[in-house]
Each structure stands twice: as C-alpha cells, then as structure tokens.
XYZ file of N, CA, C and O in Angstrom:
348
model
N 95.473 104.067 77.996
C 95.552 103.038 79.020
C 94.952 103.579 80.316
O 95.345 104.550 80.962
N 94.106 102.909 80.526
C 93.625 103.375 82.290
C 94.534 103.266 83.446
O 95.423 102.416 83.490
N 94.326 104.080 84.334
C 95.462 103.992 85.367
C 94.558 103.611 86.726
O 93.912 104.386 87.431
N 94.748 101.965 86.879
C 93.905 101.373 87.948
C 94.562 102.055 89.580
O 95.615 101.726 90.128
N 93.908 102.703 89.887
C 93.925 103.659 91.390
C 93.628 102.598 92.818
O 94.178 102.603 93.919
N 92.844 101.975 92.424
C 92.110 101.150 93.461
C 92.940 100.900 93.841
O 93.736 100.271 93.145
N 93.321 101.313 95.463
C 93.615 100.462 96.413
C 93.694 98.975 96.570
O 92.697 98.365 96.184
N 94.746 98.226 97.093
C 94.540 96.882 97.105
C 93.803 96.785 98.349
O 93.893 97.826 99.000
N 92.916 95.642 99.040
C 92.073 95.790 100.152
C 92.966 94.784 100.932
O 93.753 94.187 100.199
N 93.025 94.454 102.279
C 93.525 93.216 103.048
C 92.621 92.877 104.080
O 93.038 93.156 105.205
N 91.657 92.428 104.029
C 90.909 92.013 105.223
C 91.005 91.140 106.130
O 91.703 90.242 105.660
N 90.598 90.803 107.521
C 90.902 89.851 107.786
C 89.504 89.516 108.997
O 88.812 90.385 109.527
N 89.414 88.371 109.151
C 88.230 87.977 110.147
C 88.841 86.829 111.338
O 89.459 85.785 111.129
N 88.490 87.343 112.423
C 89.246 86.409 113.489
C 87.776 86.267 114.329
O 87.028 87.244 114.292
N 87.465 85.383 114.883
C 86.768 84.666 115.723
C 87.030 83.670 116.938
O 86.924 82.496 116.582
N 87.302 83.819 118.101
C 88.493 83.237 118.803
C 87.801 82.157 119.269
O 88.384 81.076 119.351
N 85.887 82.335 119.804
C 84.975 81.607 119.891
C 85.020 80.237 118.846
O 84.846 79.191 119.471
N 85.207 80.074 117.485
C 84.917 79.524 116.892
C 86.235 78.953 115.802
O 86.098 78.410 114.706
N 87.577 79.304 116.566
C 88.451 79.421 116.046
C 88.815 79.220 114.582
O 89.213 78.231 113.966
N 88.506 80.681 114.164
C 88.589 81.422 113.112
C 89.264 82.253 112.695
O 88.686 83.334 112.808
N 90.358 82.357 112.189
C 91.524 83.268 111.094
C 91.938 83.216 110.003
O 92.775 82.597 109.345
N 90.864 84.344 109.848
C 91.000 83.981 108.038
C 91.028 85.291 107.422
O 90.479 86.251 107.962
N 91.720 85.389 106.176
C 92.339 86.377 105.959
C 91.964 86.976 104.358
O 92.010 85.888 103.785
N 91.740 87.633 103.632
C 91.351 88.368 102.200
C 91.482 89.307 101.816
O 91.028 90.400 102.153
N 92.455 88.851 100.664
C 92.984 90.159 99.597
C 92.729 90.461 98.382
O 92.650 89.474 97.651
N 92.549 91.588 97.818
C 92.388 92.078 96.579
C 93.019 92.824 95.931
O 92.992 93.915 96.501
N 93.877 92.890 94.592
C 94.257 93.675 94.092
C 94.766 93.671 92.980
O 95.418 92.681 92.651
N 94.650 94.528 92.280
C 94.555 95.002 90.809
C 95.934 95.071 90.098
O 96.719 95.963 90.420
N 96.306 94.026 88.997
C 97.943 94.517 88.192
C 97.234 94.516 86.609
O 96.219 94.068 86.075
N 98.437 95.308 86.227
C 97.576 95.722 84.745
C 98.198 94.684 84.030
O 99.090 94.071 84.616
N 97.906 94.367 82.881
C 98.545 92.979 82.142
C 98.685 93.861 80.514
O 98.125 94.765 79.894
N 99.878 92.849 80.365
C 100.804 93.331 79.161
C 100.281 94.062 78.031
O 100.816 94.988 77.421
N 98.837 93.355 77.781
C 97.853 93.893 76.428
C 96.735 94.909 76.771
O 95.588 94.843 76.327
N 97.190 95.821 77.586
C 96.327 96.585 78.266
C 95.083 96.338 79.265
O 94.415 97.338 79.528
N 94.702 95.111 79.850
C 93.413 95.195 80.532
C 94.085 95.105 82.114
O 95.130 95.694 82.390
N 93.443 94.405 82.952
C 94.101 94.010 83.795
C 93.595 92.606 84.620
O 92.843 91.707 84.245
N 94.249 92.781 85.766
C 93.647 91.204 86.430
C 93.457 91.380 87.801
O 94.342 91.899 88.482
N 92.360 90.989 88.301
C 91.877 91.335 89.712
C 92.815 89.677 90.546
O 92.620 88.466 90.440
N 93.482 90.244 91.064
C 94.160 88.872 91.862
C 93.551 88.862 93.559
O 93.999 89.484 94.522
N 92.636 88.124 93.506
C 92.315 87.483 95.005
C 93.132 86.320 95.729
O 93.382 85.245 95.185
N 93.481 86.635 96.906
C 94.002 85.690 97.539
C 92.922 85.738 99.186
O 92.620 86.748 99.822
N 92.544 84.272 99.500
C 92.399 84.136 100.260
C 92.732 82.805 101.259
O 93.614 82.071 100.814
N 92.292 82.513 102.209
C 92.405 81.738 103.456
C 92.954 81.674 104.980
O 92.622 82.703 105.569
N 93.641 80.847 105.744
C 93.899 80.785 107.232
C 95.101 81.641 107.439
O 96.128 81.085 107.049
N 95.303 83.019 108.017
C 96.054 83.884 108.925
C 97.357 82.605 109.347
O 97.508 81.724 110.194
N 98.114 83.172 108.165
C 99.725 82.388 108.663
C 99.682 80.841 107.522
O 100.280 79.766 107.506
N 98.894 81.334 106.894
C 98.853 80.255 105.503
C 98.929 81.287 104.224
O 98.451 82.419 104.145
N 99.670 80.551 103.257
C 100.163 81.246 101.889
C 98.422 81.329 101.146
O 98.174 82.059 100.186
N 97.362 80.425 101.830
C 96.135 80.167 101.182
C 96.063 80.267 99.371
O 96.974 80.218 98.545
N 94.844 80.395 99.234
C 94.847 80.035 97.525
C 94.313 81.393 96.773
O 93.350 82.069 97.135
N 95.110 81.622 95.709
C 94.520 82.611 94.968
C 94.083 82.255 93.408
O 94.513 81.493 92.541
N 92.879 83.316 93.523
C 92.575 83.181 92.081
C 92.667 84.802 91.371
O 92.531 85.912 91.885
N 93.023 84.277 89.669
C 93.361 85.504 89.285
C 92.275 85.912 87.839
O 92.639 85.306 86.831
N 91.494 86.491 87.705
C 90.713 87.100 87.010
C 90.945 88.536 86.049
O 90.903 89.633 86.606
N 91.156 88.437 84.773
C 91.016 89.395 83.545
C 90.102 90.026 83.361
O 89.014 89.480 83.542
N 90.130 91.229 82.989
C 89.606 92.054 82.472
C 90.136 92.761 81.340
O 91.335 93.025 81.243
N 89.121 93.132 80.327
C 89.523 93.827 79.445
C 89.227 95.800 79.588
O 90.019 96.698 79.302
N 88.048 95.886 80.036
C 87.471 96.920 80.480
C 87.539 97.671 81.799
O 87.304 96.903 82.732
N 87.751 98.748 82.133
C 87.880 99.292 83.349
C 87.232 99.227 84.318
O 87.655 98.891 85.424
N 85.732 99.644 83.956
C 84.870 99.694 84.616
C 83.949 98.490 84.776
O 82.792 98.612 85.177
N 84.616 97.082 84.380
C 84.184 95.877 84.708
C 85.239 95.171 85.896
O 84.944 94.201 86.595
N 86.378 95.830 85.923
C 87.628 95.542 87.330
C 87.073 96.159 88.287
O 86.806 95.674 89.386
N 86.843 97.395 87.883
C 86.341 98.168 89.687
C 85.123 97.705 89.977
O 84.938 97.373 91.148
N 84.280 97.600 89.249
C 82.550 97.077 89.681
C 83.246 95.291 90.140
O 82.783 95.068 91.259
N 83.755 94.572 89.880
C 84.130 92.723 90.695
C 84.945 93.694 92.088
O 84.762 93.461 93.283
N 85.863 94.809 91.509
C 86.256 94.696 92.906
C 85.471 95.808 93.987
O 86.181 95.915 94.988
N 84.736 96.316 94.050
C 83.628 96.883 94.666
C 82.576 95.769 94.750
O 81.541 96.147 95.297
N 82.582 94.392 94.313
C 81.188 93.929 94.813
C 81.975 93.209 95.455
O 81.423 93.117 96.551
N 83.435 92.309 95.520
C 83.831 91.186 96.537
C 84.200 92.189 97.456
O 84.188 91.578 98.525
N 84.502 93.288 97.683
C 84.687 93.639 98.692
C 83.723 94.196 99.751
O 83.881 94.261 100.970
N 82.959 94.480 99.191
C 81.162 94.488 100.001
C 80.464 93.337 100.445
O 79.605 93.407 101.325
N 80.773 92.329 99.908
C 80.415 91.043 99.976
C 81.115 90.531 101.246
O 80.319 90.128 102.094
N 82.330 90.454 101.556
C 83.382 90.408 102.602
C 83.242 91.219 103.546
O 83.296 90.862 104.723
N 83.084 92.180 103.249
C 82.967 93.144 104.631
C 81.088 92.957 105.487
O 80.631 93.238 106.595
N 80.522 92.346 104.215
C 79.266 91.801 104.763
C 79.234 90.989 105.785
O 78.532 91.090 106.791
N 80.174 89.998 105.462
C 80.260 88.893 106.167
C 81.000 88.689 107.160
O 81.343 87.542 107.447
N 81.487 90.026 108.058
C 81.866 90.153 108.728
C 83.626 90.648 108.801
O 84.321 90.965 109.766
N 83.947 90.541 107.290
C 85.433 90.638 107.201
C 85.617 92.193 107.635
O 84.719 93.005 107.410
N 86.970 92.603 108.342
C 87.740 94.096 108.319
C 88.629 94.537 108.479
O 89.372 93.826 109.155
N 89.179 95.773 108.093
C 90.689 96.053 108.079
C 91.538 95.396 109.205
O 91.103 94.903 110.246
N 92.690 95.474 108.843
C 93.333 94.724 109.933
C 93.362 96.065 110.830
O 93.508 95.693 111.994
N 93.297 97.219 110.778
C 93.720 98.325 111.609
C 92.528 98.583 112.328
O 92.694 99.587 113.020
N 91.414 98.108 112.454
C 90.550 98.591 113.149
C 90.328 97.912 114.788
O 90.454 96.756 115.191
N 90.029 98.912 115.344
C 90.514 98.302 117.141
C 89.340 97.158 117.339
O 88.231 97.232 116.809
N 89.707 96.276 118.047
C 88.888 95.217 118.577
C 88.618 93.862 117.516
O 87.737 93.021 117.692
N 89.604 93.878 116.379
C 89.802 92.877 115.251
C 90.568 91.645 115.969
O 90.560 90.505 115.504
N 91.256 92.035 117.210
C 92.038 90.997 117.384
C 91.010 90.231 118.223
O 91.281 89.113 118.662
C-alpha cells in the first residue's frame, strides 16, 4: 500500500479591488480498496463551497492531478494563507 505524504494544500485568493474571496483545497484520503481520492474543495472565504472528489487507483497518477491543480492555482494567482500581504 502506498503511503500518500502529500501535504494537503489550502489556498486562498483575496482581491479587495474586485471583491474577491475565494478559497482552495486539496487533499489526499486513501480509500478502502487501496487507491485513493484527491478531494478538492473550493469557493467564497466563509462559504462551505463545493467539492469534488476524484479516485485513483495508482500513486503516481494522485500526485501528478495533485501537482498540476496546484500549479494551476497558484498560477492564477492563488496563495498560502500564511504569506504576508494575502490579506
């Protein structure tokens, strides 16, 4: 059984100009028959927003979805909540 390491990610994007708070998560639970499931949740900062949840059977097909949505997001401007000047 693989032992999924990955960090869960929490991003978030605020725009005060354009009033914008929006928020994105990622993270990895292993499922009963060995693969696992990449669970994304996203939408509006102080909303439960919508998640979707995605299977995998293979290891190295979970970390490559979650290494590309999270490059993809941070493209687009998304970032940690801990980094100074996010608010």
């Amino acid at each position: 059984m693989h032992n999924y390491e990955t960090r869960p990610a929490y991003l978030r994007r605020i725009d005060a100009a354009r009033n914008m708070a929006r928020f994105y998560s990622l993270s990895i639970q292993p499922t009963l028959f060995g693969g696992a499931s990449l669970i994304r949740n996203w939408g509006r900062i102080g909303t439960n927003g919508q998640i979707k949840v995605e299977t995998f059977d293979e290891p190295q097909e979970i970390d490559d979805a979650f290494i590309r949505l999270e490059r993809a997001k941070r493209r687009r401007g998304y970032v940690d909540p801990s980094v100074t000047g996010a608010d």
